[in-house]
Tab-separated table of N, CA, C and O in Angstrom:
chain	number	residue	atom	x	y	z
A	434	MET	N	-72.487	4.941	1.327
A	434	MET	CA	-71.345	4.880	0.462
A	434	MET	C	-71.057	3.421	0.199
A	434	MET	O	-70.891	2.640	1.119
A	435	LYS	N	-70.982	3.124	-1.074
A	435	LYS	CA	-70.803	1.744	-1.472
A	435	LYS	C	-69.415	1.571	-2.088
A	435	LYS	O	-69.061	2.287	-3.009
A	436	ILE	N	-68.639	0.651	-1.575
A	436	ILE	CA	-67.296	0.382	-2.094
A	436	ILE	C	-67.391	-0.870	-2.952
A	436	ILE	O	-67.924	-1.892	-2.534
A	437	SER	N	-66.849	-0.775	-4.108
A	437	SER	CA	-66.917	-1.945	-4.985
A	437	SER	C	-65.949	-3.005	-4.495
A	437	SER	O	-64.986	-2.726	-3.783
A	438	ARG	N	-66.208	-4.205	-4.882
A	438	ARG	CA	-65.376	-5.327	-4.459
A	438	ARG	C	-63.947	-5.204	-4.990
A	438	ARG	O	-63.010	-5.655	-4.363
A	439	LEU	N	-63.773	-4.585	-6.111
A	439	LEU	CA	-62.458	-4.470	-6.733
A	439	LEU	C	-61.669	-3.283	-6.167
A	439	LEU	O	-60.444	-3.321	-6.141
A	440	ALA	N	-62.326	-2.287	-5.674
A	440	ALA	CA	-61.659	-1.085	-5.200
A	440	ALA	C	-60.814	-1.349	-3.952
A	440	ALA	O	-59.720	-0.810	-3.818
A	441	LEU	N	-61.293	-2.154	-3.034
A	441	LEU	CA	-60.548	-2.414	-1.804
A	441	LEU	C	-59.243	-3.161	-2.078
A	441	LEU	O	-58.194	-2.736	-1.596
A	442	PRO	N	-59.225	-4.241	-2.865
A	442	PRO	CA	-57.943	-4.893	-3.153
A	442	PRO	C	-56.990	-3.989	-3.935
A	442	PRO	O	-55.777	-4.024	-3.712
A	443	LEU	N	-57.511	-3.162	-4.822
A	443	LEU	CA	-56.648	-2.238	-5.557
A	443	LEU	C	-56.028	-1.199	-4.640
A	443	LEU	O	-54.849	-0.853	-4.771
A	444	ALA	N	-56.781	-0.700	-3.711
A	444	ALA	CA	-56.266	0.290	-2.761
A	444	ALA	C	-55.195	-0.340	-1.871
A	444	ALA	O	-54.163	0.275	-1.583
A	445	ALA	N	-55.417	-1.570	-1.444
A	445	ALA	CA	-54.433	-2.250	-0.610
A	445	ALA	C	-53.147	-2.508	-1.404
A	445	ALA	O	-52.033	-2.323	-0.892
A	446	ALA	N	-53.284	-2.933	-2.640
A	446	ALA	CA	-52.118	-3.190	-3.482
A	446	ALA	C	-51.336	-1.900	-3.711
A	446	ALA	O	-50.098	-1.897	-3.686
A	447	ALA	N	-52.008	-0.795	-3.927
A	447	ALA	CA	-51.338	0.487	-4.139
A	447	ALA	C	-50.555	0.904	-2.890
A	447	ALA	O	-49.440	1.430	-2.988
A	448	CYS	N	-51.114	0.659	-1.719
A	448	CYS	CA	-50.413	0.999	-0.476
A	448	CYS	C	-49.141	0.168	-0.319
A	448	CYS	O	-48.085	0.682	0.045
A	449	PHE	N	-49.235	-1.138	-0.594
A	449	PHE	CA	-48.062	-1.998	-0.454
A	449	PHE	C	-46.982	-1.653	-1.468
A	449	PHE	O	-45.792	-1.693	-1.163
A	450	LEU	N	-47.362	-1.291	-2.670
A	450	LEU	CA	-46.388	-0.932	-3.697
A	450	LEU	C	-45.660	0.360	-3.357
A	450	LEU	O	-44.466	0.492	-3.593
A	451	THR	N	-46.356	1.307	-2.815
A	451	THR	CA	-45.701	2.576	-2.489
A	451	THR	C	-44.799	2.449	-1.264
A	451	THR	O	-43.838	3.191	-1.127
A	452	LEU	N	-45.083	1.522	-0.387
A	452	LEU	CA	-44.212	1.315	0.765
A	452	LEU	C	-42.842	0.794	0.327
A	452	LEU	O	-41.825	1.148	0.896
A	453	GLY	N	-42.817	-0.049	-0.681
A	453	GLY	CA	-41.562	-0.595	-1.174
A	453	GLY	C	-40.716	0.429	-1.897
A	453	GLY	O	-39.520	0.241	-2.084
A	454	CYS	N	-41.299	1.523	-2.298
A	454	CYS	CA	-40.576	2.554	-3.044
A	454	CYS	C	-40.032	3.657	-2.140
A	454	CYS	O	-39.534	4.663	-2.637
A	455	ALA	N	-40.157	3.481	-0.859
A	455	ALA	CA	-39.672	4.523	0.047
A	455	ALA	C	-38.170	4.695	-0.137
A	455	ALA	O	-37.432	3.743	-0.326
A	456	SER	N	-37.749	5.919	-0.096
A	456	SER	CA	-36.327	6.191	-0.312
A	456	SER	C	-35.563	5.950	0.982
A	456	SER	O	-35.975	6.355	2.064
A	457	HIS	N	-34.435	5.255	0.835
A	457	HIS	CA	-33.556	5.004	1.965
A	457	HIS	C	-32.300	5.838	1.765
A	457	HIS	O	-31.661	5.753	0.731
A	458	PRO	N	-31.934	6.622	2.748
A	458	PRO	CA	-30.738	7.460	2.579
A	458	PRO	C	-29.479	6.603	2.508
A	458	PRO	O	-29.392	5.551	3.142
A	459	TYR	N	-28.507	7.042	1.732
A	459	TYR	CA	-27.225	6.355	1.602
A	459	TYR	C	-26.206	7.079	2.462
A	459	TYR	O	-26.005	8.273	2.327
A	460	TYR	N	-25.603	6.342	3.332
A	460	TYR	CA	-24.560	6.891	4.183
A	460	TYR	C	-23.233	6.252	3.771
A	460	TYR	O	-23.070	5.043	3.880
A	461	PRO	N	-22.279	7.024	3.291
A	461	PRO	CA	-20.991	6.440	2.891
A	461	PRO	C	-20.247	5.917	4.118
A	461	PRO	O	-20.505	6.348	5.242
A	462	PRO	N	-19.322	4.985	3.903
A	462	PRO	CA	-18.570	4.472	5.050
A	462	PRO	C	-17.720	5.578	5.672
A	462	PRO	O	-17.341	6.528	4.992
A	463	PRO	N	-17.431	5.456	6.945
A	463	PRO	CA	-16.626	6.497	7.603
A	463	PRO	C	-15.202	6.495	7.057
A	463	PRO	O	-14.725	5.484	6.546
A	464	PRO	N	-14.517	7.603	7.137
A	464	PRO	CA	-13.129	7.651	6.668
A	464	PRO	C	-12.236	6.794	7.562
A	464	PRO	O	-12.590	6.512	8.703
A	465	PRO	N	-11.085	6.381	7.036
A	465	PRO	CA	-10.178	5.594	7.878
A	465	PRO	C	-9.653	6.435	9.033
A	465	PRO	O	-9.669	7.659	8.972
A	466	PRO	N	-9.193	5.782	10.074
A	466	PRO	CA	-8.679	6.543	11.219
A	466	PRO	C	-7.465	7.380	10.822
A	466	PRO	O	-6.777	7.056	9.860
A	467	PRO	N	-7.193	8.454	11.532
A	467	PRO	CA	-6.053	9.309	11.205
A	467	PRO	C	-4.746	8.529	11.236
A	467	PRO	O	-4.537	7.655	12.068
A	468	GLY	N	-3.879	8.847	10.294
A	468	GLY	CA	-2.585	8.208	10.237
A	468	GLY	C	-2.583	6.872	9.517
A	468	GLY	O	-1.548	6.247	9.375
A	469	TYR	N	-3.715	6.419	9.040
A	469	TYR	CA	-3.777	5.127	8.354
A	469	TYR	C	-3.624	5.361	6.865
A	469	TYR	O	-4.417	6.040	6.252
A	470	ASN	N	-2.576	4.813	6.270
A	470	ASN	CA	-2.359	5.008	4.838
A	470	ASN	C	-2.507	3.718	4.059
A	470	ASN	O	-2.195	3.673	2.886
A	471	GLY	N	-2.953	2.655	4.689
A	471	GLY	CA	-3.197	1.411	3.995
A	471	GLY	C	-1.975	0.516	3.855
A	471	GLY	O	-2.087	-0.591	3.378
A	472	VAL	N	-0.811	0.976	4.216
A	472	VAL	CA	0.407	0.181	4.118
A	472	VAL	C	0.768	-0.315	5.515
A	472	VAL	O	0.887	0.483	6.445
A	473	PRO	N	0.942	-1.634	5.680
A	473	PRO	CA	1.310	-2.141	7.005
A	473	PRO	C	2.642	-1.544	7.475
A	473	PRO	O	3.524	-1.251	6.657
A	474	PRO	N	2.812	-1.376	8.763
A	474	PRO	CA	4.053	-0.783	9.291
A	474	PRO	C	5.312	-1.542	8.865
A	474	PRO	O	6.348	-0.929	8.616
A	475	LEU	N	5.213	-2.865	8.749
A	475	LEU	CA	6.361	-3.663	8.323
A	475	LEU	C	6.820	-3.258	6.926
A	475	LEU	O	8.010	-3.020	6.685
A	476	ILE	N	5.878	-3.130	6.010
A	476	ILE	CA	6.200	-2.784	4.620
A	476	ILE	C	6.638	-1.332	4.524
A	476	ILE	O	7.577	-0.994	3.788
A	477	GLU	N	5.980	-0.460	5.277
A	477	GLU	CA	6.356	0.957	5.267
A	477	GLU	C	7.807	1.131	5.728
A	477	GLU	O	8.578	1.877	5.117
A	478	ARG	N	8.177	0.416	6.761
A	478	ARG	CA	9.552	0.503	7.252
A	478	ARG	C	10.535	-0.074	6.235
A	478	ARG	O	11.606	0.486	5.994
A	479	ALA	N	10.176	-1.207	5.628
A	479	ALA	CA	11.044	-1.832	4.630
A	479	ALA	C	11.260	-0.898	3.446
A	479	ALA	O	12.382	-0.758	2.944
A	480	GLN	N	10.199	-0.246	2.986
A	480	GLN	CA	10.325	0.674	1.856
A	480	GLN	C	11.205	1.860	2.228
A	480	GLN	O	12.031	2.302	1.422
A	481	HIS	N	11.020	2.384	3.407
A	481	HIS	CA	11.815	3.535	3.841
A	481	HIS	C	13.289	3.165	3.954
A	481	HIS	O	14.163	3.846	3.410
A	482	GLU	N	13.561	2.084	4.671
A	482	GLU	CA	14.951	1.661	4.872
A	482	GLU	C	15.608	1.251	3.557
A	482	GLU	O	16.763	1.574	3.297
A	483	GLY	N	14.872	0.531	2.723
A	483	GLY	CA	15.430	0.067	1.455
A	483	GLY	C	15.753	1.216	0.512
A	483	GLY	O	16.825	1.253	-0.094
A	484	PHE	N	14.844	2.161	0.381
A	484	PHE	CA	15.084	3.290	-0.519
A	484	PHE	C	16.249	4.136	-0.024
A	484	PHE	O	17.113	4.543	-0.808
A	485	ARG	N	16.283	4.391	1.283
A	485	ARG	CA	17.370	5.196	1.840
A	485	ARG	C	18.714	4.508	1.627
A	485	ARG	O	19.675	5.118	1.153
A	486	SER	N	18.794	3.234	1.944
A	486	SER	CA	20.046	2.491	1.781
A	486	SER	C	20.464	2.416	0.319
A	486	SER	O	21.639	2.595	-0.018
A	487	GLY	N	19.503	2.161	-0.551
A	487	GLY	CA	19.807	2.057	-1.974
A	487	GLY	C	20.288	3.363	-2.567
A	487	GLY	O	21.237	3.392	-3.361
A	488	SER	N	19.654	4.464	-2.194
A	488	SER	CA	20.073	5.752	-2.757
A	488	SER	C	21.471	6.132	-2.257
A	488	SER	O	22.270	6.696	-3.013
A	489	GLU	N	21.782	5.807	-1.007
A	489	GLU	CA	23.132	6.076	-0.491
A	489	GLU	C	24.171	5.241	-1.239
A	489	GLU	O	25.202	5.759	-1.670
A	490	ASP	N	23.896	3.946	-1.395
A	490	ASP	CA	24.855	3.068	-2.070
A	490	ASP	C	24.983	3.406	-3.547
A	490	ASP	O	26.074	3.360	-4.114
A	491	GLY	N	23.885	3.753	-4.188
A	491	GLY	CA	23.934	4.122	-5.604
A	491	GLY	C	24.736	5.389	-5.824
A	491	GLY	O	25.551	5.471	-6.763
A	492	ALA	N	24.543	6.381	-4.970
A	492	ALA	CA	25.309	7.629	-5.086
A	492	ALA	C	26.786	7.370	-4.833
A	492	ALA	O	27.655	7.905	-5.542
A	493	ARG	N	27.096	6.530	-3.848
A	493	ARG	CA	28.488	6.188	-3.545
A	493	ARG	C	29.155	5.486	-4.733
A	493	ARG	O	30.254	5.847	-5.151
A	494	ASP	N	28.463	4.513	-5.305
A	494	ASP	CA	29.037	3.764	-6.426
A	494	ASP	C	29.219	4.650	-7.654
A	494	ASP	O	30.198	4.519	-8.383
A	495	SER	N	28.296	5.556	-7.883
A	495	SER	CA	28.408	6.473	-9.018
A	495	SER	C	29.571	7.435	-8.816
A	495	SER	O	30.366	7.679	-9.733
A	496	TYR	N	29.694	7.983	-7.617
A	496	TYR	CA	30.745	8.942	-7.318
A	496	TYR	C	32.131	8.307	-7.402
A	496	TYR	O	33.073	8.887	-7.939
A	497	ASN	N	32.266	7.095	-6.875
A	497	ASN	CA	33.561	6.415	-6.852
A	497	ASN	C	33.883	5.686	-8.145
A	497	ASN	O	34.973	5.146	-8.279
A	498	GLY	N	32.937	5.641	-9.078
A	498	GLY	CA	33.171	4.967	-10.352
A	498	GLY	C	33.193	3.454	-10.259
A	498	GLY	O	33.825	2.782	-11.071
A	499	PHE	N	32.471	2.894	-9.282
A	499	PHE	CA	32.456	1.441	-9.101
A	499	PHE	C	31.574	0.727	-10.121
A	499	PHE	O	31.622	-0.475	-10.251
A	500	GLY	N	30.749	1.450	-10.819
A	500	GLY	CA	29.830	0.826	-11.766
A	500	GLY	C	28.511	0.467	-11.100
A	500	GLY	O	28.369	0.485	-9.885
A	501	TYR	N	27.576	0.126	-11.949
A	501	TYR	CA	26.215	-0.169	-11.507
A	501	TYR	C	26.111	-1.645	-11.115
A	501	TYR	O	26.176	-2.530	-11.964
A	502	HIS	N	25.969	-1.918	-9.824
A	502	HIS	CA	25.839	-3.302	-9.348
A	502	HIS	C	25.048	-3.354	-8.037
A	502	HIS	O	25.573	-3.746	-6.987
A	503	PRO	N	23.772	-3.005	-8.075
A	503	PRO	CA	23.002	-2.919	-6.824
A	503	PRO	C	22.822	-4.261	-6.116
A	503	PRO	O	22.769	-4.311	-4.898
A	504	GLN	N	22.759	-5.345	-6.859
A	504	GLN	CA	22.490	-6.635	-6.214
A	504	GLN	C	23.748	-7.266	-5.614
A	504	GLN	O	23.678	-8.330	-5.024
A	505	HIS	N	24.874	-6.603	-5.752
A	505	HIS	CA	26.103	-7.105	-5.157
A	505	HIS	C	26.446	-6.398	-3.849
A	505	HIS	O	27.399	-6.774	-3.180
A	506	ASP	N	25.680	-5.401	-3.490
A	506	ASP	CA	25.957	-4.660	-2.260
A	506	ASP	C	25.473	-5.445	-1.044
A	506	ASP	O	24.483	-6.185	-1.100
A	507	ARG	N	26.175	-5.267	0.049
A	507	ARG	CA	25.886	-6.001	1.284
A	507	ARG	C	24.493	-5.697	1.820
A	507	ARG	O	23.777	-6.591	2.262
A	508	LYS	N	24.092	-4.431	1.778
A	508	LYS	CA	22.779	-4.063	2.326
A	508	LYS	C	21.643	-4.715	1.550
A	508	LYS	O	20.597	-5.026	2.124
A	509	PHE	N	21.817	-4.929	0.261
A	509	PHE	CA	20.782	-5.583	-0.538
A	509	PHE	C	20.520	-6.998	-0.005
A	509	PHE	O	19.380	-7.446	0.048
A	510	HIS	N	21.554	-7.689	0.394
A	510	HIS	CA	21.412	-9.062	0.885
A	510	HIS	C	21.076	-9.142	2.374
A	510	HIS	O	20.322	-10.017	2.788
A	511	ASN	N	21.614	-8.235	3.173
A	511	ASN	CA	21.385	-8.284	4.624
A	511	ASN	C	20.067	-7.654	5.059
A	511	ASN	O	19.603	-7.919	6.159
A	512	THR	N	19.496	-6.804	4.227
A	512	THR	CA	18.232	-6.099	4.513
A	512	THR	C	18.173	-5.573	5.949
A	512	THR	O	17.398	-6.050	6.764
A	513	PRO	N	19.007	-4.566	6.275
A	513	PRO	CA	19.019	-4.026	7.643
A	513	PRO	C	17.715	-3.311	7.992
A	513	PRO	O	16.963	-2.895	7.121
A	514	GLY	N	17.478	-3.182	9.285
A	514	GLY	CA	16.315	-2.443	9.781
A	514	GLY	C	15.131	-3.315	10.111
A	514	GLY	O	14.099	-2.813	10.544
A	515	TYR	N	15.241	-4.633	9.945
A	515	TYR	CA	14.114	-5.518	10.222
A	515	TYR	C	13.845	-5.601	11.722
A	515	TYR	O	14.755	-5.737	12.525
A	516	ASP	N	12.568	-5.520	12.087
A	516	ASP	CA	12.141	-5.658	13.475
A	516	ASP	C	11.127	-6.793	13.543
A	516	ASP	O	10.035	-6.682	12.988
A	517	PRO	N	11.465	-7.917	14.194
A	517	PRO	CA	10.549	-9.064	14.246
A	517	PRO	C	9.196	-8.734	14.876
A	517	PRO	O	8.212	-9.418	14.615
A	518	ALA	N	9.123	-7.692	15.667
A	518	ALA	CA	7.850	-7.329	16.302
A	518	ALA	C	6.829	-6.830	15.281
A	518	ALA	O	5.628	-6.857	15.545
A	519	LEU	N	7.291	-6.392	14.118
A	519	LEU	CA	6.379	-5.855	13.107
A	519	LEU	C	5.785	-6.928	12.206
A	519	LEU	O	4.770	-6.690	11.555
A	520	GLY	N	6.425	-8.087	12.115
A	520	GLY	CA	5.880	-9.149	11.275
A	520	GLY	C	6.964	-10.053	10.723
A	520	GLY	O	8.130	-9.968	11.115
A	521	PRO	N	6.587	-10.922	9.762
A	521	PRO	CA	7.525	-11.910	9.220
A	521	PRO	C	8.609	-11.280	8.351
A	521	PRO	O	8.428	-10.221	7.758
A	522	PHE	N	9.728	-11.981	8.258
A	522	PHE	CA	10.889	-11.466	7.544
A	522	PHE	C	10.711	-11.469	6.026
A	522	PHE	O	11.156	-10.546	5.346
A	523	GLY	N	10.076	-12.475	5.455
A	523	GLY	CA	9.951	-12.601	3.999
A	523	GLY	C	9.358	-11.377	3.316
A	523	GLY	O	9.947	-10.832	2.376
A	524	PRO	N	8.187	-10.900	3.737
A	524	PRO	CA	7.626	-9.696	3.120
A	524	PRO	C	8.511	-8.467	3.317
A	524	PRO	O	8.610	-7.616	2.437
A	525	TYR	N	9.163	-8.386	4.488
A	525	TYR	CA	10.069	-7.260	4.730
A	525	TYR	C	11.222	-7.304	3.733
A	525	TYR	O	11.558	-6.309	3.105
A	526	ARG	N	11.826	-8.474	3.581
A	526	ARG	CA	12.962	-8.637	2.666
A	526	ARG	C	12.579	-8.253	1.238
A	526	ARG	O	13.289	-7.504	0.568
A	527	ASP	N	11.433	-8.736	0.789
A	527	ASP	CA	11.009	-8.451	-0.582
A	527	ASP	C	10.756	-6.963	-0.804
A	527	ASP	O	11.171	-6.388	-1.811
A	528	ALA	N	10.053	-6.327	0.135
A	528	ALA	CA	9.760	-4.893	0.006
A	528	ALA	C	11.043	-4.077	0.120
A	528	ALA	O	11.222	-3.080	-0.595
A	529	PHE	N	11.945	-4.479	1.019
A	529	PHE	CA	13.215	-3.772	1.181
A	529	PHE	C	14.006	-3.813	-0.124
A	529	PHE	O	14.506	-2.792	-0.593
A	530	ARG	N	14.138	-4.984	-0.714
A	530	ARG	CA	14.950	-5.135	-1.922
A	530	ARG	C	14.358	-4.375	-3.107
A	530	ARG	O	15.092	-3.789	-3.900
A	531	GLN	N	13.049	-4.384	-3.215
A	531	GLN	CA	12.414	-3.621	-4.300
A	531	GLN	C	12.672	-2.126	-4.121
A	531	GLN	O	13.014	-1.427	-5.075
A	532	ALA	N	12.509	-1.634	-2.915
A	532	ALA	CA	12.760	-0.218	-2.645
A	532	ALA	C	14.244	0.109	-2.771
A	532	ALA	O	14.612	1.195	-3.226
A	533	TYR	N	15.102	-0.830	-2.401
A	533	TYR	CA	16.549	-0.627	-2.519
A	533	TYR	C	16.931	-0.405	-3.980
A	533	TYR	O	17.699	0.512	-4.298
A	534	LEU	N	16.402	-1.235	-4.871
A	534	LEU	CA	16.718	-1.094	-6.295
A	534	LEU	C	16.238	0.251	-6.842
A	534	LEU	O	16.924	0.897	-7.631
A	535	SER	N	15.070	0.670	-6.405
A	535	SER	CA	14.541	1.963	-6.835
A	535	SER	C	15.416	3.107	-6.316
A	535	SER	O	15.741	4.049	-7.054
A	536	GLY	N	15.802	3.037	-5.061
A	536	GLY	CA	16.667	4.059	-4.486
A	536	GLY	C	18.052	4.052	-5.109
A	536	GLY	O	18.655	5.110	-5.327
A	537	TYR	N	18.566	2.870	-5.401
A	537	TYR	CA	19.889	2.765	-6.020
A	537	TYR	C	19.885	3.452	-7.386
A	537	TYR	O	20.813	4.190	-7.720
A	538	ASP	N	18.844	3.196	-8.172
A	538	ASP	CA	18.730	3.874	-9.476
A	538	ASP	C	18.739	5.375	-9.311
A	538	ASP	O	19.425	6.094	-10.036
A	539	LYS	N	17.934	5.849	-8.367
A	539	LYS	CA	17.850	7.295	-8.155
A	539	LYS	C	19.197	7.861	-7.723
A	539	LYS	O	19.622	8.907	-8.203
A	540	GLY	N	19.899	7.198	-6.821
A	540	GLY	CA	21.202	7.678	-6.356
A	540	GLY	C	22.283	7.562	-7.416
A	540	GLY	O	23.111	8.455	-7.570
A	541	PHE	N	22.296	6.472	-8.146
A	541	PHE	CA	23.341	6.240	-9.128
A	541	PHE	C	23.217	7.203	-10.307
A	541	PHE	O	24.204	7.766	-10.769
A	542	TYR	N	22.003	7.386	-10.786
A	542	TYR	CA	21.783	8.253	-11.952
A	542	TYR	C	21.431	9.677	-11.558
A	542	TYR	O	21.109	10.494	-12.418
A	543	ARG	N	21.419	9.967	-10.271
A	543	ARG	CA	21.110	11.306	-9.724
A	543	ARG	C	19.794	11.853	-10.264
A	543	ARG	O	19.721	12.985	-10.729
A	544	ARG	N	18.756	11.042	-10.223
A	544	ARG	CA	17.433	11.462	-10.712
A	544	ARG	C	16.618	12.040	-9.606
A	544	ARG	O	16.570	11.668	-8.534
């Protein structure tokens, strides 16, 4: 059996080319751990406290006829519920006030 000089390099090249085409399975990343919603606990608490406080104050102001003035309420400025163990005050304050305004609208206009 006689192998031509060109046949051996072609056979080797074909083997190397097919090795590169091997299929690799794709494994998606694992799901996040249970209870993880992507929001840091500091921000989650600020949103909860701010919305609750705002909706209470908005409903109170609407019921008593005080008019719409969410940024004049004490809770808007004092941002209650902050826990230093969860993180810095600045992000908490900002998230609290944003949620407070949203809750105030909902309470004041009864939406």
